[in-house]
Amino acid sequence: RGAPAEGLGIAQRRLAWGLRAREAALRGLSQRAYQIRVASSPARLTRGVADLWDSGRVRSDESVDVVYAGRALASHQECFWQVRVWDQDG
């Protein structure tokens, strides 16, 4: 996908992630739920402070075009995010 044209805002920011098995024996992972946490600095995120958004646990296998639903972000605002997923085994 290309970058948005100059002067046009993005109405809804979207996130995406992929699963990758660390070991060959774990291949065939299937996402059952996720949690997205977004913070204004990496330090806050590391401390567990998601000051911009914490989705809580969401039962879903979606991992593409997930809509950001946190606090409004300013133009060019830097933010940091992490996602936790639960697989078919919890």
PDB file of C-alpha atoms in Angstrom:
ATOM      1  CA  ARG A   1       0.000   0.000   0.000  1.00  0.00           C
ATOM      2  CA  GLY A   2       1.158   3.479  -0.721  1.00  0.00           C
ATOM      3  CA  ALA A   3       1.456   6.353   1.706  1.00  0.00           C
ATOM      4  CA  PRO A   4      -1.521   8.689   2.030  1.00  0.00           C
ATOM      5  CA  ALA A   5      -1.516  11.715  -0.257  1.00  0.00           C
ATOM      6  CA  GLU A   6      -0.238  14.971   1.215  1.00  0.00           C
ATOM      7  CA  GLY A   7      -2.944  16.883   3.057  1.00  0.00           C
ATOM      8  CA  LEU A   8      -5.219  13.892   3.527  1.00  0.00           C
ATOM      9  CA  GLY A   9      -5.668  12.561   7.029  1.00  0.00           C
ATOM     10  CA  ILE A  10      -6.143   8.959   7.965  1.00  0.00           C
ATOM     11  CA  ALA A  11      -9.595   8.596   9.491  1.00  0.00           C
ATOM     12  CA  GLN A  12      -8.887   5.286  11.214  1.00  0.00           C
ATOM     13  CA  ARG A  13      -5.449   3.926  11.880  1.00  0.00           C
ATOM     14  CA  ARG A  14      -5.147   0.186  11.443  1.00  0.00           C
ATOM     15  CA  LEU A  15      -2.747  -2.398  12.834  1.00  0.00           C
ATOM     16  CA  ALA A  16      -1.566  -5.768  11.580  1.00  0.00           C
ATOM     17  CA  TRP A  17       0.682  -8.554  12.877  1.00  0.00           C
ATOM     18  CA  GLY A  18       1.667 -12.106  12.053  1.00  0.00           C
ATOM     19  CA  LEU A  19       2.332 -15.224  14.081  1.00  0.00           C
ATOM     20  CA  ARG A  20       5.619 -17.042  13.793  1.00  0.00           C
ATOM     21  CA  ALA A  21       6.484 -20.247  15.609  1.00  0.00           C
ATOM     22  CA  ARG A  22       9.759 -20.162  17.528  1.00  0.00           C
ATOM     23  CA  GLU A  23      10.197 -23.899  17.156  1.00  0.00           C
ATOM     24  CA  ALA A  24       9.308 -26.185  14.273  1.00  0.00           C
ATOM     25  CA  ALA A  25       7.178 -28.313  16.605  1.00  0.00           C
ATOM     26  CA  LEU A  26       4.917 -25.301  17.227  1.00  0.00           C
ATOM     27  CA  ARG A  27       3.984 -24.722  13.580  1.00  0.00           C
ATOM     28  CA  GLY A  28       0.296 -24.617  12.836  1.00  0.00           C
ATOM     29  CA  LEU A  29      -0.482 -21.910  15.378  1.00  0.00           C
ATOM     30  CA  SER A  30      -3.978 -20.496  15.264  1.00  0.00           C
ATOM     31  CA  GLN A  31      -4.846 -17.195  16.947  1.00  0.00           C
ATOM     32  CA  ARG A  32      -7.958 -17.264  19.138  1.00  0.00           C
ATOM     33  CA  ALA A  33      -7.668 -13.863  20.881  1.00  0.00           C
ATOM     34  CA  TYR A  34      -5.471 -10.770  21.079  1.00  0.00           C
ATOM     35  CA  GLN A  35      -4.707  -7.768  23.270  1.00  0.00           C
ATOM     36  CA  ILE A  36      -3.237  -4.555  21.873  1.00  0.00           C
ATOM     37  CA  ARG A  37      -1.488  -2.048  24.137  1.00  0.00           C
ATOM     38  CA  VAL A  38      -0.370   1.365  22.875  1.00  0.00           C
ATOM     39  CA  ALA A  39       1.759   3.884  24.760  1.00  0.00           C
ATOM     40  CA  SER A  40       3.312   7.279  24.154  1.00  0.00           C
ATOM     41  CA  SER A  41       6.823   5.992  24.945  1.00  0.00           C
ATOM     42  CA  PRO A  42       8.650   2.653  24.911  1.00  0.00           C
ATOM     43  CA  ALA A  43       9.447   3.075  28.617  1.00  0.00           C
ATOM     44  CA  ARG A  44       5.766   3.349  29.498  1.00  0.00           C
ATOM     45  CA  LEU A  45       4.956   0.285  27.445  1.00  0.00           C
ATOM     46  CA  THR A  46       7.764  -1.658  29.125  1.00  0.00           C
ATOM     47  CA  ARG A  47       6.373  -0.655  32.538  1.00  0.00           C
ATOM     48  CA  GLY A  48       2.937  -1.876  31.480  1.00  0.00           C
ATOM     49  CA  VAL A  49       1.451   1.611  31.137  1.00  0.00           C
ATOM     50  CA  ALA A  50      -0.692   1.705  27.989  1.00  0.00           C
ATOM     51  CA  ASP A  51      -1.593   5.386  28.253  1.00  0.00           C
ATOM     52  CA  LEU A  52      -3.078   5.601  24.756  1.00  0.00           C
ATOM     53  CA  TRP A  53      -5.025   2.333  24.486  1.00  0.00           C
ATOM     54  CA  ASP A  54      -5.465  -1.108  25.979  1.00  0.00           C
ATOM     55  CA  SER A  55      -7.928  -3.199  24.015  1.00  0.00           C
ATOM     56  CA  GLY A  56      -8.229  -5.810  26.742  1.00  0.00           C
ATOM     57  CA  ARG A  57      -8.558  -9.413  25.610  1.00  0.00           C
ATOM     58  CA  VAL A  58     -10.509  -9.584  22.345  1.00  0.00           C
ATOM     59  CA  ARG A  59     -11.756 -12.981  21.183  1.00  0.00           C
ATOM     60  CA  SER A  60     -10.897 -12.874  17.486  1.00  0.00           C
ATOM     61  CA  ASP A  61      -8.674 -14.469  14.878  1.00  0.00           C
ATOM     62  CA  GLU A  62      -8.289 -11.108  13.073  1.00  0.00           C
ATOM     63  CA  SER A  63      -4.724  -9.852  12.693  1.00  0.00           C
ATOM     64  CA  VAL A  64      -4.965  -7.546   9.658  1.00  0.00           C
ATOM     65  CA  ASP A  65      -6.620  -4.122   9.442  1.00  0.00           C
ATOM     66  CA  VAL A  66      -7.510  -4.084  13.152  1.00  0.00           C
ATOM     67  CA  VAL A  67      -8.814  -0.583  13.868  1.00  0.00           C
ATOM     68  CA  TYR A  68      -7.008   1.486  16.484  1.00  0.00           C
ATOM     69  CA  ALA A  69      -9.666   2.486  19.034  1.00  0.00           C
ATOM     70  CA  GLY A  70      -7.616   4.424  21.575  1.00  0.00           C
ATOM     71  CA  ARG A  71      -7.150   8.074  22.448  1.00  0.00           C
ATOM     72  CA  ALA A  72      -7.044  10.471  19.527  1.00  0.00           C
ATOM     73  CA  LEU A  73      -3.559  10.795  18.042  1.00  0.00           C
ATOM     74  CA  ALA A  74      -2.088  14.070  16.830  1.00  0.00           C
ATOM     75  CA  SER A  75      -0.636  14.382  13.365  1.00  0.00           C
ATOM     76  CA  HIS A  76       2.875  12.871  13.316  1.00  0.00           C
ATOM     77  CA  GLN A  77       2.520  11.669  16.922  1.00  0.00           C
ATOM     78  CA  GLU A  78       4.873   8.818  17.668  1.00  0.00           C
ATOM     79  CA  CYS A  79       3.402   5.888  19.553  1.00  0.00           C
ATOM     80  CA  PHE A  80       4.575   2.397  20.466  1.00  0.00           C
ATOM     81  CA  TRP A  81       2.510  -0.738  20.516  1.00  0.00           C
ATOM     82  CA  GLN A  82       2.614  -4.393  21.353  1.00  0.00           C
ATOM     83  CA  VAL A  83       0.211  -7.219  20.787  1.00  0.00           C
ATOM     84  CA  ARG A  84      -0.304 -10.354  22.851  1.00  0.00           C
ATOM     85  CA  VAL A  85      -2.020 -13.305  21.224  1.00  0.00           C
ATOM     86  CA  TRP A  86      -3.613 -16.426  22.597  1.00  0.00           C
ATOM     87  CA  ASP A  87      -3.402 -19.539  20.473  1.00  0.00           C
ATOM     88  CA  GLN A  88      -5.623 -22.596  20.220  1.00  0.00           C
ATOM     89  CA  ASP A  89      -4.092 -23.903  23.466  1.00  0.00           C
ATOM     90  CA  GLY A  90      -4.705 -20.696  25.392  1.00  0.00           C
TER      91      GLY A  90
END
